Amino acid sequence: MIPAAFGYTRAGSVDEALRLLADDDGAKVLAGGQSLLPLMKLRLASPGTLIDIGRLDELRGIDRLDDGRLQIGALTTYAELLDSAAEHYGVLRDALPSIGDLQVRNMGTVGGAVSHADPASDLPAALLALDADLVLQSGRGTRTVKANGFFEGPFQTAIGRDELLTAVILPAPRDGSGSAYEALEQPASGYAMVGVAVGVVVGAGDVIEYLGVGITGVGDHPYRATGVESALAGTTAAADAIAAAAAHAADGVTVNSDIHASAEYRTAMAAVITRRAIQKALARVA
């Protein structure tokens, strides 16, 4: 199909992109284009203007901060992320290779995927599990928000109309930590009908000090499964306790029902996949 008519501007800097965003209510940012352009062709999205930031090198790259955290530029691609220090995070090592196809992984960007906020996207679940920080910039300044709370609805985020996501910051590696991602994928599209990312930190006596469980594909946006987390935090996570906690994976969520899976099936599979992801993350603790 052919998209509706639109204007096009290539920004020469982040500051220019922010000025353009502030001046145009109908503008949409174009990064890798792997999600936005198909929507435009189907006329599910019809921005008045595209602001192309794809050549802004200042938004590329992965850097280790002084405190050990990993800062990922918004224009870093999936492939670049996997071939970096981020591959030490097991949850990313699990999730990234199965995202899209080779072209999507080479062209699709971290910032684009997170800003797009597809309800079945894998990366947001991983960021939720790791308790990542997201850096948002506008002409008014820069603010940092937690991944938890950033995703507000289907394709809806906490990004303001005049803001640009410029970086994602992952926590520093810790002793006793592990992470993993497990998914039940729709065979044709590869999208997660249920995807569960887990980050865990185990302390003295094998007691769980931190547990983050990010779930995608189940509700209308990726979310933290707080019922699962609270059931296991402060415990030694015995097998029966993990199974009991995983049963809370869809608590408080209006579960999706579509041609691929009913709400009842997704709810049951959310518990199963959550149990597997927790067990996998715990097995990687080092």
PDB file of C-alpha atoms in Angstrom:
ATOM      1  CA  MET A   1       0.000   0.000   0.000  1.00  0.00           C
ATOM      2  CA  ILE A   2       0.969   3.651  -0.361  1.00  0.00           C
ATOM      3  CA  PRO A   3       1.244   5.928   2.697  1.00  0.00           C
ATOM      4  CA  ALA A   4      -0.601   9.212   2.964  1.00  0.00           C
ATOM      5  CA  ALA A   5       1.313  12.322   1.917  1.00  0.00           C
ATOM      6  CA  PHE A   6       3.803  13.617   4.462  1.00  0.00           C
ATOM      7  CA  GLY A   7       6.618  16.119   4.828  1.00  0.00           C
ATOM      8  CA  TYR A   8      10.201  15.036   5.410  1.00  0.00           C
ATOM      9  CA  THR A   9      13.100  16.706   7.201  1.00  0.00           C
ATOM     10  CA  ARG A  10      16.501  15.243   8.067  1.00  0.00           C
ATOM     11  CA  ALA A  11      17.793  16.639  11.348  1.00  0.00           C
ATOM     12  CA  GLY A  12      21.485  17.539  11.454  1.00  0.00           C
ATOM     13  CA  SER A  13      21.732  17.389  15.236  1.00  0.00           C
ATOM     14  CA  VAL A  14      19.769  16.451  18.334  1.00  0.00           C
ATOM     15  CA  ASP A  15      19.127  20.123  19.042  1.00  0.00           C
ATOM     16  CA  GLU A  16      17.680  20.605  15.561  1.00  0.00           C
ATOM     17  CA  ALA A  17      15.481  17.529  15.946  1.00  0.00           C
ATOM     18  CA  LEU A  18      14.147  18.889  19.232  1.00  0.00           C
ATOM     19  CA  ARG A  19      13.387  22.269  17.679  1.00  0.00           C
ATOM     20  CA  LEU A  20      11.518  20.596  14.839  1.00  0.00           C
ATOM     21  CA  LEU A  21       9.527  18.458  17.274  1.00  0.00           C
ATOM     22  CA  ALA A  22       8.578  21.475  19.363  1.00  0.00           C
ATOM     23  CA  ASP A  23       7.392  23.402  16.291  1.00  0.00           C
ATOM     24  CA  ASP A  24       5.286  20.687  14.633  1.00  0.00           C
ATOM     25  CA  ASP A  25       2.399  18.972  16.446  1.00  0.00           C
ATOM     26  CA  GLY A  26       2.014  16.432  13.652  1.00  0.00           C
ATOM     27  CA  ALA A  27       5.652  15.363  13.454  1.00  0.00           C
ATOM     28  CA  LYS A  28       6.932  11.845  14.040  1.00  0.00           C
ATOM     29  CA  VAL A  29      10.547  10.805  14.559  1.00  0.00           C
ATOM     30  CA  LEU A  30      12.054   8.313  12.110  1.00  0.00           C
ATOM     31  CA  ALA A  31      15.034   6.242  13.286  1.00  0.00           C
ATOM     32  CA  GLY A  32      15.488   2.804  11.719  1.00  0.00           C
ATOM     33  CA  GLY A  33      11.999   2.797  10.225  1.00  0.00           C
ATOM     34  CA  GLN A  34      11.399  -0.922  10.790  1.00  0.00           C
ATOM     35  CA  SER A  35       8.157  -0.323  12.714  1.00  0.00           C
ATOM     36  CA  LEU A  36       6.934   3.090  11.613  1.00  0.00           C
ATOM     37  CA  LEU A  37       7.176   2.685   7.829  1.00  0.00           C
ATOM     38  CA  PRO A  38       5.039  -0.495   7.662  1.00  0.00           C
ATOM     39  CA  LEU A  39       2.367   1.259   9.743  1.00  0.00           C
ATOM     40  CA  MET A  40       2.442   4.216   7.378  1.00  0.00           C
ATOM     41  CA  LYS A  41       2.065   1.960   4.350  1.00  0.00           C
ATOM     42  CA  LEU A  42      -1.035   0.452   5.958  1.00  0.00           C
ATOM     43  CA  ARG A  43      -2.203   3.976   6.903  1.00  0.00           C
ATOM     44  CA  LEU A  44      -2.389   2.974  10.543  1.00  0.00           C
ATOM     45  CA  ALA A  45      -0.071   5.932  11.128  1.00  0.00           C
ATOM     46  CA  SER A  46      -0.220   9.168   9.125  1.00  0.00           C
ATOM     47  CA  PRO A  47       2.266  11.704  10.486  1.00  0.00           C
ATOM     48  CA  GLY A  48       2.238  15.117   8.891  1.00  0.00           C
ATOM     49  CA  THR A  49       6.034  15.276   8.945  1.00  0.00           C
ATOM     50  CA  LEU A  50       8.817  12.767   9.401  1.00  0.00           C
ATOM     51  CA  ILE A  51      11.882  14.024  11.275  1.00  0.00           C
ATOM     52  CA  ASP A  52      14.711  11.706  10.259  1.00  0.00           C
ATOM     53  CA  ILE A  53      17.315  11.283  13.021  1.00  0.00           C
ATOM     54  CA  GLY A  54      18.854   8.147  11.522  1.00  0.00           C
ATOM     55  CA  ARG A  55      22.230   9.754  10.759  1.00  0.00           C
ATOM     56  CA  LEU A  56      22.850  11.387  14.132  1.00  0.00           C
ATOM     57  CA  ASP A  57      26.043   9.678  15.258  1.00  0.00           C
ATOM     58  CA  GLU A  58      25.788  11.380  18.650  1.00  0.00           C
ATOM     59  CA  LEU A  59      22.915   8.994  19.444  1.00  0.00           C
ATOM     60  CA  ARG A  60      24.874   5.860  18.551  1.00  0.00           C
ATOM     61  CA  GLY A  61      27.202   3.742  20.613  1.00  0.00           C
ATOM     62  CA  ILE A  62      27.445   1.901  23.910  1.00  0.00           C
ATOM     63  CA  ASP A  63      29.488   3.283  26.805  1.00  0.00           C
ATOM     64  CA  ARG A  64      30.386   2.031  30.263  1.00  0.00           C
ATOM     65  CA  LEU A  65      29.688   4.825  32.766  1.00  0.00           C
ATOM     66  CA  ASP A  66      31.952   5.564  35.725  1.00  0.00           C
ATOM     67  CA  ASP A  67      29.581   3.752  38.102  1.00  0.00           C
ATOM     68  CA  GLY A  68      29.592   0.596  35.953  1.00  0.00           C
ATOM     69  CA  ARG A  69      26.218   1.125  34.306  1.00  0.00           C
ATOM     70  CA  LEU A  70      25.896   0.609  30.548  1.00  0.00           C
ATOM     71  CA  GLN A  71      24.592   3.518  28.479  1.00  0.00           C
ATOM     72  CA  ILE A  72      23.091   2.582  25.122  1.00  0.00           C
ATOM     73  CA  GLY A  73      22.550   5.312  22.547  1.00  0.00           C
ATOM     74  CA  ALA A  74      19.035   5.414  21.126  1.00  0.00           C
ATOM     75  CA  LEU A  75      20.209   4.766  17.539  1.00  0.00           C
ATOM     76  CA  THR A  76      22.163   1.649  18.481  1.00  0.00           C
ATOM     77  CA  THR A  77      20.780  -1.255  16.459  1.00  0.00           C
ATOM     78  CA  TYR A  78      19.736  -4.642  17.786  1.00  0.00           C
ATOM     79  CA  ALA A  79      22.741  -6.218  16.071  1.00  0.00           C
ATOM     80  CA  GLU A  80      25.163  -3.697  17.580  1.00  0.00           C
ATOM     81  CA  LEU A  81      23.663  -4.214  21.022  1.00  0.00           C
ATOM     82  CA  LEU A  82      24.078  -7.975  20.811  1.00  0.00           C
ATOM     83  CA  ASP A  83      27.679  -7.602  19.648  1.00  0.00           C
ATOM     84  CA  SER A  84      28.685  -5.488  22.651  1.00  0.00           C
ATOM     85  CA  ALA A  85      29.191  -5.584  26.399  1.00  0.00           C
ATOM     86  CA  ALA A  86      25.410  -5.917  26.674  1.00  0.00           C
ATOM     87  CA  GLU A  87      25.683  -9.557  25.629  1.00  0.00           C
ATOM     88  CA  HIS A  88      26.729 -10.240  29.221  1.00  0.00           C
ATOM     89  CA  TYR A  89      23.114  -9.618  30.227  1.00  0.00           C
ATOM     90  CA  GLY A  90      21.550 -13.030  29.704  1.00  0.00           C
ATOM     91  CA  VAL A  91      18.092 -11.592  29.118  1.00  0.00           C
ATOM     92  CA  LEU A  92      19.371  -9.664  26.078  1.00  0.00           C
ATOM     93  CA  ARG A  93      21.382 -12.613  24.827  1.00  0.00           C
ATOM     94  CA  ASP A  94      18.134 -14.600  24.853  1.00  0.00           C
ATOM     95  CA  ALA A  95      15.802 -12.003  23.388  1.00  0.00           C
ATOM     96  CA  LEU A  96      17.759 -10.162  20.693  1.00  0.00           C
ATOM     97  CA  PRO A  97      18.604 -12.973  18.213  1.00  0.00           C
ATOM     98  CA  SER A  98      14.931 -13.789  17.598  1.00  0.00           C
ATOM     99  CA  ILE A  99      13.702 -10.225  17.058  1.00  0.00           C
ATOM    100  CA  GLY A 100      12.465  -9.811  13.496  1.00  0.00           C
ATOM    101  CA  ASP A 101      14.797 -10.953  10.742  1.00  0.00           C
ATOM    102  CA  LEU A 102      18.355 -10.023   9.778  1.00  0.00           C
ATOM    103  CA  GLN A 103      17.306  -6.730   8.175  1.00  0.00           C
ATOM    104  CA  VAL A 104      15.263  -5.696  11.211  1.00  0.00           C
ATOM    105  CA  ARG A 105      18.120  -6.481  13.593  1.00  0.00           C
ATOM    106  CA  ASN A 106      20.600  -4.553  11.431  1.00  0.00           C
ATOM    107  CA  MET A 107      18.365  -1.507  10.891  1.00  0.00           C
ATOM    108  CA  GLY A 108      15.972  -1.439  13.847  1.00  0.00           C
ATOM    109  CA  THR A 109      17.103   0.721  16.746  1.00  0.00           C
ATOM    110  CA  VAL A 110      16.854   0.331  20.497  1.00  0.00           C
ATOM    111  CA  GLY A 111      15.345   3.780  20.920  1.00  0.00           C
ATOM    112  CA  GLY A 112      12.866   3.234  18.115  1.00  0.00           C
ATOM    113  CA  ALA A 113      11.653  -0.057  19.545  1.00  0.00           C
ATOM    114  CA  VAL A 114      11.246   1.343  23.040  1.00  0.00           C
ATOM    115  CA  SER A 115       9.496   4.511  21.839  1.00  0.00           C
ATOM    116  CA  HIS A 116       7.203   2.518  19.534  1.00  0.00           C
ATOM    117  CA  ALA A 117       6.058   0.422  22.525  1.00  0.00           C
ATOM    118  CA  ASP A 118       4.456  -2.432  20.624  1.00  0.00           C
ATOM    119  CA  PRO A 119       2.389  -4.473  23.115  1.00  0.00           C
ATOM    120  CA  ALA A 120       4.249  -7.655  22.073  1.00  0.00           C
ATOM    121  CA  SER A 121       7.768  -6.221  21.750  1.00  0.00           C
ATOM    122  CA  ASP A 122      10.541  -8.229  23.428  1.00  0.00           C
ATOM    123  CA  LEU A 123      12.964  -5.449  24.379  1.00  0.00           C
ATOM    124  CA  PRO A 124      10.620  -3.509  26.699  1.00  0.00           C
ATOM    125  CA  ALA A 125      10.126  -6.622  28.835  1.00  0.00           C
ATOM    126  CA  ALA A 126      13.898  -6.959  29.212  1.00  0.00           C
ATOM    127  CA  LEU A 127      14.273  -3.309  30.242  1.00  0.00           C
ATOM    128  CA  LEU A 128      11.514  -3.720  32.818  1.00  0.00           C
ATOM    129  CA  ALA A 129      13.163  -6.787  34.304  1.00  0.00           C
ATOM    130  CA  LEU A 130      16.536  -5.045  34.548  1.00  0.00           C
ATOM    131  CA  ASP A 131      14.984  -1.891  36.067  1.00  0.00           C
ATOM    132  CA  ALA A 132      16.557   0.181  33.294  1.00  0.00           C
ATOM    133  CA  ASP A 133      16.576   3.975  33.100  1.00  0.00           C
ATOM    134  CA  LEU A 134      15.423   5.900  30.023  1.00  0.00           C
ATOM    135  CA  VAL A 135      16.866   9.308  29.169  1.00  0.00           C
ATOM    136  CA  LEU A 136      14.417  11.797  27.615  1.00  0.00           C
ATOM    137  CA  GLN A 137      15.551  15.123  26.174  1.00  0.00           C
ATOM    138  CA  SER A 138      13.645  18.208  25.052  1.00  0.00           C
ATOM    139  CA  GLY A 139      14.298  21.896  24.601  1.00  0.00           C
ATOM    140  CA  ARG A 140      13.394  22.252  28.282  1.00  0.00           C
ATOM    141  CA  GLY A 141      16.182  19.941  29.435  1.00  0.00           C
ATOM    142  CA  THR A 142      16.861  16.278  30.176  1.00  0.00           C
ATOM    143  CA  ARG A 143      15.046  13.919  32.509  1.00  0.00           C
ATOM    144  CA  THR A 144      15.509  10.260  33.393  1.00  0.00           C
ATOM    145  CA  VAL A 145      12.580   7.918  33.982  1.00  0.00           C
ATOM    146  CA  LYS A 146      12.336   4.294  35.015  1.00  0.00           C
ATOM    147  CA  ALA A 147      11.256   1.669  32.496  1.00  0.00           C
ATOM    148  CA  ASN A 148       8.591   0.676  35.018  1.00  0.00           C
ATOM    149  CA  GLY A 149       5.835   3.201  34.364  1.00  0.00           C
ATOM    150  CA  PHE A 150       7.231   4.319  31.019  1.00  0.00           C
ATOM    151  CA  PHE A 151       4.908   2.047  29.013  1.00  0.00           C
ATOM    152  CA  GLU A 152       1.403   3.404  29.469  1.00  0.00           C
ATOM    153  CA  GLY A 153      -0.714   1.600  26.880  1.00  0.00           C
ATOM    154  CA  PRO A 154      -0.623   0.129  23.371  1.00  0.00           C
ATOM    155  CA  PHE A 155       1.947   2.245  21.488  1.00  0.00           C
ATOM    156  CA  GLN A 156       1.754   4.807  24.301  1.00  0.00           C
ATOM    157  CA  THR A 157       4.648   5.914  26.515  1.00  0.00           C
ATOM    158  CA  ALA A 158       5.641   8.649  28.938  1.00  0.00           C
ATOM    159  CA  ILE A 159       7.526  10.507  26.184  1.00  0.00           C
ATOM    160  CA  GLY A 160       6.233  14.057  25.863  1.00  0.00           C
ATOM    161  CA  ARG A 161       5.243  15.444  22.484  1.00  0.00           C
ATOM    162  CA  ASP A 162       8.412  17.523  22.296  1.00  0.00           C
ATOM    163  CA  GLU A 163      10.736  14.913  23.829  1.00  0.00           C
ATOM    164  CA  LEU A 164      13.206  12.503  22.270  1.00  0.00           C
ATOM    165  CA  LEU A 165      14.461   9.274  23.814  1.00  0.00           C
ATOM    166  CA  THR A 166      18.241   9.621  23.608  1.00  0.00           C
ATOM    167  CA  ALA A 167      19.607   6.725  25.675  1.00  0.00           C
ATOM    168  CA  VAL A 168      18.830   3.612  27.689  1.00  0.00           C
ATOM    169  CA  ILE A 169      20.887   2.891  30.798  1.00  0.00           C
ATOM    170  CA  LEU A 170      21.264  -0.644  32.155  1.00  0.00           C
ATOM    171  CA  PRO A 171      22.322  -1.326  35.751  1.00  0.00           C
ATOM    172  CA  ALA A 172      25.910  -2.311  36.502  1.00  0.00           C
ATOM    173  CA  PRO A 173      26.572  -6.054  36.712  1.00  0.00           C
ATOM    174  CA  ARG A 174      26.455  -7.367  40.276  1.00  0.00           C
ATOM    175  CA  ASP A 175      27.709 -10.479  41.991  1.00  0.00           C
ATOM    176  CA  GLY A 176      24.861 -12.912  42.505  1.00  0.00           C
ATOM    177  CA  SER A 177      22.878 -11.638  39.531  1.00  0.00           C
ATOM    178  CA  GLY A 178      21.316 -13.468  36.612  1.00  0.00           C
ATOM    179  CA  SER A 179      18.723 -12.797  33.931  1.00  0.00           C
ATOM    180  CA  ALA A 180      16.811 -14.637  31.227  1.00  0.00           C
ATOM    181  CA  TYR A 181      14.052 -14.345  28.639  1.00  0.00           C
ATOM    182  CA  GLU A 182      11.543 -16.970  27.589  1.00  0.00           C
ATOM    183  CA  ALA A 183       8.758 -16.552  25.056  1.00  0.00           C
ATOM    184  CA  LEU A 184       5.880 -18.348  23.411  1.00  0.00           C
ATOM    185  CA  GLU A 185       6.011 -16.905  19.901  1.00  0.00           C
ATOM    186  CA  GLN A 186       3.377 -16.712  17.201  1.00  0.00           C
ATOM    187  CA  PRO A 187       4.984 -18.987  14.571  1.00  0.00           C
ATOM    188  CA  ALA A 188       4.337 -16.830  11.494  1.00  0.00           C
ATOM    189  CA  SER A 189       5.246 -13.385  12.839  1.00  0.00           C
ATOM    190  CA  GLY A 190       7.645 -14.281  15.644  1.00  0.00           C
ATOM    191  CA  TYR A 191       5.893 -11.826  17.964  1.00  0.00           C
ATOM    192  CA  ALA A 192       5.494 -12.942  21.553  1.00  0.00           C
ATOM    193  CA  MET A 193       2.049 -14.188  22.517  1.00  0.00           C
ATOM    194  CA  VAL A 194       3.662 -14.418  25.958  1.00  0.00           C
ATOM    195  CA  GLY A 195       7.177 -13.140  26.649  1.00  0.00           C
ATOM    196  CA  VAL A 196       8.740 -13.045  30.112  1.00  0.00           C
ATOM    197  CA  ALA A 197      12.018 -11.371  31.065  1.00  0.00           C
ATOM    198  CA  VAL A 198      13.516 -11.925  34.507  1.00  0.00           C
ATOM    199  CA  GLY A 199      16.332 -10.206  36.360  1.00  0.00           C
ATOM    200  CA  VAL A 200      17.363 -11.517  39.765  1.00  0.00           C
ATOM    201  CA  VAL A 201      19.954 -10.765  42.442  1.00  0.00           C
ATOM    202  CA  VAL A 202      20.623 -13.427  45.069  1.00  0.00           C
ATOM    203  CA  GLY A 203      22.336 -12.571  48.341  1.00  0.00           C
ATOM    204  CA  ALA A 204      23.620 -14.433  51.385  1.00  0.00           C
ATOM    205  CA  GLY A 205      21.882 -17.702  52.134  1.00  0.00           C
ATOM    206  CA  ASP A 206      20.522 -17.805  48.564  1.00  0.00           C
ATOM    207  CA  VAL A 207      17.861 -15.264  49.505  1.00  0.00           C
ATOM    208  CA  ILE A 208      16.432 -13.227  46.629  1.00  0.00           C
ATOM    209  CA  GLU A 209      17.334  -9.551  47.146  1.00  0.00           C
ATOM    210  CA  TYR A 210      15.879  -8.300  43.872  1.00  0.00           C
ATOM    211  CA  LEU A 211      13.473  -9.811  41.368  1.00  0.00           C
ATOM    212  CA  GLY A 212      12.249  -8.017  38.260  1.00  0.00           C
ATOM    213  CA  VAL A 213       9.701  -9.728  36.026  1.00  0.00           C
ATOM    214  CA  GLY A 214       8.768  -7.957  32.781  1.00  0.00           C
ATOM    215  CA  ILE A 215       5.965  -9.422  30.692  1.00  0.00           C
ATOM    216  CA  THR A 216       5.006  -8.648  27.097  1.00  0.00           C
ATOM    217  CA  GLY A 217       2.305  -9.922  24.744  1.00  0.00           C
ATOM    218  CA  VAL A 218      -0.186 -10.583  27.545  1.00  0.00           C
ATOM    219  CA  GLY A 219      -1.744  -7.167  28.225  1.00  0.00           C
ATOM    220  CA  ASP A 220      -2.122  -4.016  26.156  1.00  0.00           C
ATOM    221  CA  HIS A 221       1.436  -2.963  27.072  1.00  0.00           C
ATOM    222  CA  PRO A 222       4.548  -4.497  28.642  1.00  0.00           C
ATOM    223  CA  TYR A 223       4.353  -4.490  32.458  1.00  0.00           C
ATOM    224  CA  ARG A 224       6.093  -5.520  35.674  1.00  0.00           C
ATOM    225  CA  ALA A 225       4.479  -8.579  37.265  1.00  0.00           C
ATOM    226  CA  THR A 226       4.585  -7.212  40.805  1.00  0.00           C
ATOM    227  CA  GLY A 227       2.527 -10.078  42.205  1.00  0.00           C
ATOM    228  CA  VAL A 228       5.195 -12.549  41.129  1.00  0.00           C
ATOM    229  CA  GLU A 229       7.986 -10.334  42.433  1.00  0.00           C
ATOM    230  CA  SER A 230       6.496  -9.783  45.883  1.00  0.00           C
ATOM    231  CA  ALA A 231       5.733 -13.492  46.293  1.00  0.00           C
ATOM    232  CA  LEU A 232       9.411 -14.451  45.876  1.00  0.00           C
ATOM    233  CA  ALA A 233      11.344 -11.458  47.215  1.00  0.00           C
ATOM    234  CA  GLY A 234      13.128 -12.363  50.444  1.00  0.00           C
ATOM    235  CA  THR A 235      12.746 -16.114  49.901  1.00  0.00           C
ATOM    236  CA  THR A 236      15.122 -18.817  48.715  1.00  0.00           C
ATOM    237  CA  ALA A 237      12.877 -19.545  45.722  1.00  0.00           C
ATOM    238  CA  ALA A 238      12.179 -23.226  46.152  1.00  0.00           C
ATOM    239  CA  ALA A 239      10.616 -24.930  43.136  1.00  0.00           C
ATOM    240  CA  ASP A 240       7.111 -25.009  44.620  1.00  0.00           C
ATOM    241  CA  ALA A 241       7.388 -21.345  45.627  1.00  0.00           C
ATOM    242  CA  ILE A 242       8.397 -20.379  42.087  1.00  0.00           C
ATOM    243  CA  ALA A 243       5.406 -22.212  40.630  1.00  0.00           C
ATOM    244  CA  ALA A 244       3.045 -20.592  43.131  1.00  0.00           C
ATOM    245  CA  ALA A 245       4.468 -17.130  42.470  1.00  0.00           C
ATOM    246  CA  ALA A 246       4.312 -17.583  38.685  1.00  0.00           C
ATOM    247  CA  ALA A 247       0.561 -18.123  38.954  1.00  0.00           C
ATOM    248  CA  HIS A 248       0.310 -14.358  39.644  1.00  0.00           C
ATOM    249  CA  ALA A 249       1.842 -13.411  36.271  1.00  0.00           C
ATOM    250  CA  ALA A 250      -1.377 -11.916  34.903  1.00  0.00           C
ATOM    251  CA  ASP A 251      -2.758 -10.463  38.136  1.00  0.00           C
ATOM    252  CA  GLY A 252      -4.515  -7.133  37.593  1.00  0.00           C
ATOM    253  CA  VAL A 253      -4.097  -7.298  33.809  1.00  0.00           C
ATOM    254  CA  THR A 254      -6.800  -7.329  31.147  1.00  0.00           C
ATOM    255  CA  VAL A 255      -5.398 -10.232  29.164  1.00  0.00           C
ATOM    256  CA  ASN A 256      -5.384 -10.055  25.360  1.00  0.00           C
ATOM    257  CA  SER A 257      -7.638 -12.364  23.377  1.00  0.00           C
ATOM    258  CA  ASP A 258      -7.241 -12.624  19.608  1.00  0.00           C
ATOM    259  CA  ILE A 259      -7.074 -15.060  16.705  1.00  0.00           C
ATOM    260  CA  HIS A 260      -3.756 -16.412  17.985  1.00  0.00           C
ATOM    261  CA  ALA A 261      -4.628 -17.117  21.613  1.00  0.00           C
ATOM    262  CA  SER A 262      -7.571 -16.712  23.941  1.00  0.00           C
ATOM    263  CA  ALA A 263      -7.292 -14.804  27.205  1.00  0.00           C
ATOM    264  CA  GLU A 264      -7.567 -18.080  29.111  1.00  0.00           C
ATOM    265  CA  TYR A 265      -4.719 -19.653  27.154  1.00  0.00           C
ATOM    266  CA  ARG A 266      -2.492 -16.596  27.512  1.00  0.00           C
ATOM    267  CA  THR A 267      -3.139 -16.505  31.257  1.00  0.00           C
ATOM    268  CA  ALA A 268      -2.183 -20.156  31.636  1.00  0.00           C
ATOM    269  CA  MET A 269       0.905 -19.773  29.451  1.00  0.00           C
ATOM    270  CA  ALA A 270       1.974 -16.625  31.305  1.00  0.00           C
ATOM    271  CA  ALA A 271       2.315 -18.728  34.462  1.00  0.00           C
ATOM    272  CA  VAL A 272       4.224 -21.464  32.636  1.00  0.00           C
ATOM    273  CA  ILE A 273       6.628 -19.136  30.816  1.00  0.00           C
ATOM    274  CA  THR A 274       7.195 -17.055  33.954  1.00  0.00           C
ATOM    275  CA  ARG A 275       8.165 -20.156  35.920  1.00  0.00           C
ATOM    276  CA  ARG A 276      10.611 -21.199  33.203  1.00  0.00           C
ATOM    277  CA  ALA A 277      12.168 -17.734  32.946  1.00  0.00           C
ATOM    278  CA  ILE A 278      12.681 -17.470  36.726  1.00  0.00           C
ATOM    279  CA  GLN A 279      14.285 -20.889  36.865  1.00  0.00           C
ATOM    280  CA  LYS A 280      16.540 -20.036  33.922  1.00  0.00           C
ATOM    281  CA  ALA A 281      17.629 -16.723  35.469  1.00  0.00           C
ATOM    282  CA  LEU A 282      18.389 -18.390  38.811  1.00  0.00           C
ATOM    283  CA  ALA A 283      20.454 -21.057  37.075  1.00  0.00           C
ATOM    284  CA  ARG A 284      22.641 -18.274  35.624  1.00  0.00           C
ATOM    285  CA  VAL A 285      23.354 -16.544  38.937  1.00  0.00           C
ATOM    286  CA  ALA A 286      27.085 -16.005  39.336  1.00  0.00           C
TER     287      ALA A 286
END
